PDB file of C-alpha atoms in Angstrom:
ATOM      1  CA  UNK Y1087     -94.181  59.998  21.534  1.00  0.00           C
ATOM      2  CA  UNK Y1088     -91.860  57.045  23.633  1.00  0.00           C
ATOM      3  CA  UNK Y1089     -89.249  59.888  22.777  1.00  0.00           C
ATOM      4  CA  UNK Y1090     -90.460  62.792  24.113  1.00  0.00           C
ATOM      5  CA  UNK Y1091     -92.290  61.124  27.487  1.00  0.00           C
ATOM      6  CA  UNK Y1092     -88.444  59.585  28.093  1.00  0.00           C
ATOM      7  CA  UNK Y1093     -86.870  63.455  27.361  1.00  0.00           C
ATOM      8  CA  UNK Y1094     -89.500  65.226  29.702  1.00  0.00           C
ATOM      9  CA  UNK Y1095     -88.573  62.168  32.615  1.00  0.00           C
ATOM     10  CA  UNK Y1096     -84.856  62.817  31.770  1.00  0.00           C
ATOM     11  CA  UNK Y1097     -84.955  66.625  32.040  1.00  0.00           C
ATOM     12  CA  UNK Y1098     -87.400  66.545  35.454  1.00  0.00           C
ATOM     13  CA  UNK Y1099     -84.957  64.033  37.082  1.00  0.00           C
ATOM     14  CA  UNK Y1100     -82.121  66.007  36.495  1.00  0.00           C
ATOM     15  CA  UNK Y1101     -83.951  69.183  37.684  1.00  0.00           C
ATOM     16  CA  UNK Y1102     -84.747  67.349  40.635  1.00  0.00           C
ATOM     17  CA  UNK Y1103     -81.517  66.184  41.348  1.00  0.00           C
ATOM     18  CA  UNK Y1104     -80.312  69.572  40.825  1.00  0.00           C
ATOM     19  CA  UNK Y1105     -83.108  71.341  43.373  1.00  0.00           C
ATOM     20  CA  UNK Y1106     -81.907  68.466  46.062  1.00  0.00           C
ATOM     21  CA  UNK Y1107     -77.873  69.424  45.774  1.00  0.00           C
ATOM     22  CA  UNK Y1108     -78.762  73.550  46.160  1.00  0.00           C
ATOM     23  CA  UNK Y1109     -81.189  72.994  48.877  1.00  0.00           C
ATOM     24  CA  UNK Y1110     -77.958  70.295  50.627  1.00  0.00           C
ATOM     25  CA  UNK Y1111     -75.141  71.670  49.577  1.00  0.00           C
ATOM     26  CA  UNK Y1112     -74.824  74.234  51.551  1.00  0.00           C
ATOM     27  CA  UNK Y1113     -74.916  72.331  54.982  1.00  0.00           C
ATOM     28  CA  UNK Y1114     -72.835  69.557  53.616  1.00  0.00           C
ATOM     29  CA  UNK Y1115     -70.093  71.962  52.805  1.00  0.00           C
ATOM     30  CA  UNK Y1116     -70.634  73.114  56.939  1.00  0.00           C
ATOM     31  CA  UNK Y1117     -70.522  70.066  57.814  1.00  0.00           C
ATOM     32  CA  UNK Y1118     -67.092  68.993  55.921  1.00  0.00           C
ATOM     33  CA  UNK Y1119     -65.287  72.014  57.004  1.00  0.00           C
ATOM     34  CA  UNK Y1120     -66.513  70.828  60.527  1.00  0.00           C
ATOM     35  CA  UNK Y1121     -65.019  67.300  60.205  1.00  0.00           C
ATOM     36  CA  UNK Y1122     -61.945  68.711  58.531  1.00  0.00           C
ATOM     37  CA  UNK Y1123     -61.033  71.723  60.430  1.00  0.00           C
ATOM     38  CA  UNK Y1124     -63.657  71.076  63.394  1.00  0.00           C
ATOM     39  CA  UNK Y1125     -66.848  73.562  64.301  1.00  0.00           C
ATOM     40  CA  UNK Y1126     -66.986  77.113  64.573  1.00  0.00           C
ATOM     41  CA  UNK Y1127     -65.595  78.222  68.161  1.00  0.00           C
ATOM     42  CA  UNK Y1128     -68.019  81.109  68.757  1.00  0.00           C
ATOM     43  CA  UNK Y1129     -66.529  83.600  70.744  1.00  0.00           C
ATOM     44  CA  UNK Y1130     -67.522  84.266  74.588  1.00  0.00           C
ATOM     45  CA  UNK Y1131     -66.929  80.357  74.777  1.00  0.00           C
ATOM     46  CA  UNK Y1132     -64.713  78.215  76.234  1.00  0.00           C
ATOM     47  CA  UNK Y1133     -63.832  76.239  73.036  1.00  0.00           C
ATOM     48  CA  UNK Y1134     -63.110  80.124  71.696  1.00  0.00           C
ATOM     49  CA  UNK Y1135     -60.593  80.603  73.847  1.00  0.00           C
ATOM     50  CA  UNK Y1136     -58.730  77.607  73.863  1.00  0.00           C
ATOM     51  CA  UNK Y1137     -58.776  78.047  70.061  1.00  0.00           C
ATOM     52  CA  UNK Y1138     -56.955  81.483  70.657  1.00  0.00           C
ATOM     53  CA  UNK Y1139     -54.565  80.326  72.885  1.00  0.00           C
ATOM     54  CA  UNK Y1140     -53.863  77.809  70.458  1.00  0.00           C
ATOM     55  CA  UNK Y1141     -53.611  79.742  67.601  1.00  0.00           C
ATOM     56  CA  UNK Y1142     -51.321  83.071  69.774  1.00  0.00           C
ATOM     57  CA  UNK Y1143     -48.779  80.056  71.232  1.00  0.00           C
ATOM     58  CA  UNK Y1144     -48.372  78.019  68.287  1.00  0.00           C
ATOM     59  CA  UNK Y1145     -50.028  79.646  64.945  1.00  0.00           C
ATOM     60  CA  UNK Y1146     -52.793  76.961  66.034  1.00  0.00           C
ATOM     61  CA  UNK Y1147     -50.925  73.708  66.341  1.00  0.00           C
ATOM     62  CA  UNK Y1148     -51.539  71.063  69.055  1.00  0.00           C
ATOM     63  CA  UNK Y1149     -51.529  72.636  72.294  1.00  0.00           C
ATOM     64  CA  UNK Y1150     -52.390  71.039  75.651  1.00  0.00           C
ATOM     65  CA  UNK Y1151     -54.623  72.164  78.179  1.00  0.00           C
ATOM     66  CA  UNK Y1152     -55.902  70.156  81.754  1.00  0.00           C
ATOM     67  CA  UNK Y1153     -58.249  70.395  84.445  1.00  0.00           C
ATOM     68  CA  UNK Y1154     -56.344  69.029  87.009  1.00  0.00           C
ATOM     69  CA  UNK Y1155     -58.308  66.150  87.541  1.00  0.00           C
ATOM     70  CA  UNK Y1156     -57.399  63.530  84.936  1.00  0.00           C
ATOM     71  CA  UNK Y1157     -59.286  65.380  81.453  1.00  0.00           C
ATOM     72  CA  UNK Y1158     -56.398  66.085  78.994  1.00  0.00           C
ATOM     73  CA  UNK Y1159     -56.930  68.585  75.663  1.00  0.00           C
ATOM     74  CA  UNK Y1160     -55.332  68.012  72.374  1.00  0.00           C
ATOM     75  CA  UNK Y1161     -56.407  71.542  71.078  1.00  0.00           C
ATOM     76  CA  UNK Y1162     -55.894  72.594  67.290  1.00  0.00           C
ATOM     77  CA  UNK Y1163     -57.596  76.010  66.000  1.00  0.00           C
ATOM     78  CA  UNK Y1164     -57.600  77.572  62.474  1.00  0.00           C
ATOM     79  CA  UNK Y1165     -58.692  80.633  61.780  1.00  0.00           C
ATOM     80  CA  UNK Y1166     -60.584  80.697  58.337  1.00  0.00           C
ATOM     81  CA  UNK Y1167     -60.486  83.623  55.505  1.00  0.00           C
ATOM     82  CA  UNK Y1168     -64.324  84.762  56.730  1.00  0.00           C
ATOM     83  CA  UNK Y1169     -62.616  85.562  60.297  1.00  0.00           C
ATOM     84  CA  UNK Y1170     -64.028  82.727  62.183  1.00  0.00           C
ATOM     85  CA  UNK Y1171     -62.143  80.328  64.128  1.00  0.00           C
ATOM     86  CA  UNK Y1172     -62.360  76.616  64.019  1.00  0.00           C
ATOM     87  CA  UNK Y1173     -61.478  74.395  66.690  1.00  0.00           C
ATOM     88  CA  UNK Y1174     -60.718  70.318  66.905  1.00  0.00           C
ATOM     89  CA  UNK Y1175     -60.330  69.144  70.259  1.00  0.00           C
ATOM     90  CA  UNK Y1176     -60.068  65.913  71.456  1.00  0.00           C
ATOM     91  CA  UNK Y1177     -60.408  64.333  75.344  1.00  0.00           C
ATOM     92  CA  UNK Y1178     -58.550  61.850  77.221  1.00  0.00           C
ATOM     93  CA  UNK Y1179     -58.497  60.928  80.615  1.00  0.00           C
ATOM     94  CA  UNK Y1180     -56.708  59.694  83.410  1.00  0.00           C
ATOM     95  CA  UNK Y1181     -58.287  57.996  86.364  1.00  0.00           C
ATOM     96  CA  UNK Y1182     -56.987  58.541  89.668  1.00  0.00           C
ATOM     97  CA  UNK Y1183     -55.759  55.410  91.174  1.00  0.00           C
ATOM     98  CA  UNK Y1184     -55.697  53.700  88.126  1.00  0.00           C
ATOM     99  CA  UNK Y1185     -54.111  50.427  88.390  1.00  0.00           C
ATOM    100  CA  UNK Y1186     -51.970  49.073  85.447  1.00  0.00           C
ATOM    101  CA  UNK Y1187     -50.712  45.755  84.245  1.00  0.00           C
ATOM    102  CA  UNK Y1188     -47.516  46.580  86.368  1.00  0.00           C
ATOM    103  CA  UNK Y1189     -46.282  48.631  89.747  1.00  0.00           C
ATOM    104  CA  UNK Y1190     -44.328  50.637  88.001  1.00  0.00           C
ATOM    105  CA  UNK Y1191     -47.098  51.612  85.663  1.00  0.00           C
ATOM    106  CA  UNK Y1192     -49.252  52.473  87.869  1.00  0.00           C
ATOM    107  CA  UNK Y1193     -46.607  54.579  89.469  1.00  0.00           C
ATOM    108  CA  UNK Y1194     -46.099  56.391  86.446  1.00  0.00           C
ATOM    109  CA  UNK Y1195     -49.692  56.809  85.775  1.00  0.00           C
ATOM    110  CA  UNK Y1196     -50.085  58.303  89.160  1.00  0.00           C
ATOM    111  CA  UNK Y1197     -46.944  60.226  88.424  1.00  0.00           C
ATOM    112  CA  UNK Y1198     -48.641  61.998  85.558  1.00  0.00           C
ATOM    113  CA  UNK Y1199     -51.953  62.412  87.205  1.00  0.00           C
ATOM    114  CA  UNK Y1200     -50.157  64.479  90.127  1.00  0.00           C
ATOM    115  CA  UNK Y1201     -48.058  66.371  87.705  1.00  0.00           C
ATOM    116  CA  UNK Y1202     -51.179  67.686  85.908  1.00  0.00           C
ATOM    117  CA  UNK Y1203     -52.670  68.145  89.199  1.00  0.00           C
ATOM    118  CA  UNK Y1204     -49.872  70.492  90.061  1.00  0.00           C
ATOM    119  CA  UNK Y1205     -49.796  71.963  87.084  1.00  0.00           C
ATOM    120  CA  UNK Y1206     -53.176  72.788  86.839  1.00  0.00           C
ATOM    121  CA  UNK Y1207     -52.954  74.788  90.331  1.00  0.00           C
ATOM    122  CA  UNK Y1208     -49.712  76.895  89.211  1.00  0.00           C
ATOM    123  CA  UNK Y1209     -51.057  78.265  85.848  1.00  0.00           C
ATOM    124  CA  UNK Y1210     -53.468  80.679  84.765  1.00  0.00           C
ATOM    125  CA  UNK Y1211     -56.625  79.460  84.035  1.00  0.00           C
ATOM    126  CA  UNK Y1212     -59.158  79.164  80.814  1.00  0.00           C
ATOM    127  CA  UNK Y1213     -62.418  78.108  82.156  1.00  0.00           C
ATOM    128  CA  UNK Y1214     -61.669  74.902  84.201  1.00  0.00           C
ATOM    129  CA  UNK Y1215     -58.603  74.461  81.969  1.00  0.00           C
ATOM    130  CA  UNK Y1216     -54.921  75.574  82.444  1.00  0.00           C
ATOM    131  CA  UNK Y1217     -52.297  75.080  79.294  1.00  0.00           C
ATOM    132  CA  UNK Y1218     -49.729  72.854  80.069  1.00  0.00           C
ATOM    133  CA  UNK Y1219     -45.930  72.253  78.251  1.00  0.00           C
ATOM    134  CA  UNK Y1220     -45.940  70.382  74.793  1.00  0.00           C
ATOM    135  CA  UNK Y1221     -43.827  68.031  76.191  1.00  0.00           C
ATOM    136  CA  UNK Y1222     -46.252  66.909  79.702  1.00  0.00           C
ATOM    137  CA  UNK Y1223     -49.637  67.149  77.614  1.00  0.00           C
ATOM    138  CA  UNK Y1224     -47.701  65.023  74.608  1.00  0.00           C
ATOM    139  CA  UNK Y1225     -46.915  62.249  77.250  1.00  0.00           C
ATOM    140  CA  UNK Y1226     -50.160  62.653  79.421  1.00  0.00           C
ATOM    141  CA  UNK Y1227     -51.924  62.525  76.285  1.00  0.00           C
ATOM    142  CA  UNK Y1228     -50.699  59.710  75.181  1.00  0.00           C
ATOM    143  CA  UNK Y1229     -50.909  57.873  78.651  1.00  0.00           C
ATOM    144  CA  UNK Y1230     -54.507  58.736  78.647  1.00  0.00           C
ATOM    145  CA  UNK Y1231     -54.924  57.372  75.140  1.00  0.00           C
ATOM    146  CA  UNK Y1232     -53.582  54.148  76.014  1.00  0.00           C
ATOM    147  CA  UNK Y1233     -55.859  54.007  79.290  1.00  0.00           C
ATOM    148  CA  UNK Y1234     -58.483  54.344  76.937  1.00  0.00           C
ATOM    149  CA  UNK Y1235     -57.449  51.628  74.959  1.00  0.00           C
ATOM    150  CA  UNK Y1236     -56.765  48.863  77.582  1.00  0.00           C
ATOM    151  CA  UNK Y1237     -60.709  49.999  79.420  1.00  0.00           C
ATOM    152  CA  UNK Y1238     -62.039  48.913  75.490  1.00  0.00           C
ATOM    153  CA  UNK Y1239     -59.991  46.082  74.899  1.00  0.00           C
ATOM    154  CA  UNK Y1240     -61.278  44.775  78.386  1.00  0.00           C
TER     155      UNK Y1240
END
């Protein structure tokens, strides 16, 4: 009888467990193609057609993209097998008048700023953002990443 009572708590555990991974599985699955290839880009949006700029100029690799005011976009974009297009972007930025540990840091920060300023006002725009060169949104990126940085570290 011990038997049986442990075989029928066995079997309705394992059902259970079963029930809880169809009902789950199919958001998890969403939400690991979102952290690995980053959410849906839905088109009529913004983060749409970054993604397609992304993924016409450089088959989806990092591309760069401004505002002109400081916010810097490291955009990547895949487009899946279904036909939907993923985007991962992430934001830096670049405060004007930024002072940093040295003058001529803060003159190349303020160099950088003014360059995507310019930049920004030349090009053809995508929503508030304009593409920029691999090379400027590479080093503007990476300026704005080590802003970031030295504000946490403080």
């Amino acid at each position: 009888m011990k038997t049986s009572t442990i075989t029928q708590s066995r079997i309705v555990s394992t059902l259970m467990v079963l029930f809880a991974l169809t009902l789950f599985s199919t958001q998890a699955s969403a939400g690991v193609m979102d952290f690995t290839f980053g959410p849906v880009a839905h088109e009529g949006t913004e983060l749409h057609e970054l993604a397609m700029i992304s993924l016409t100029q450089n088959g989806g690799g990092t591309t760069y993209f401004t505002n002109g005011q400081g916010r810097i976009l490291d955009v990547q974009a895949k487009k899946c097998d279904d036909g939907r297009v993923r985007a991962s972007v992430q934001r830096v930025y670049i405060p004007r008048n930024y002072v940093a540990g040295s003058l001529e840091g803060t003159q190349a920060i303020e160099a950088t700023y003014d360059t995507l300023h310019e930049l920004a006002r030349q090009g053809n725009k995508v929503g508030e953002y304009t593409m920029i060169p691999a090379s400027v949104g590479a080093d503007a990126f990476s300026c704005g990443a080590s802003i970031a940085m030295a504000l946490d570290s403080e």
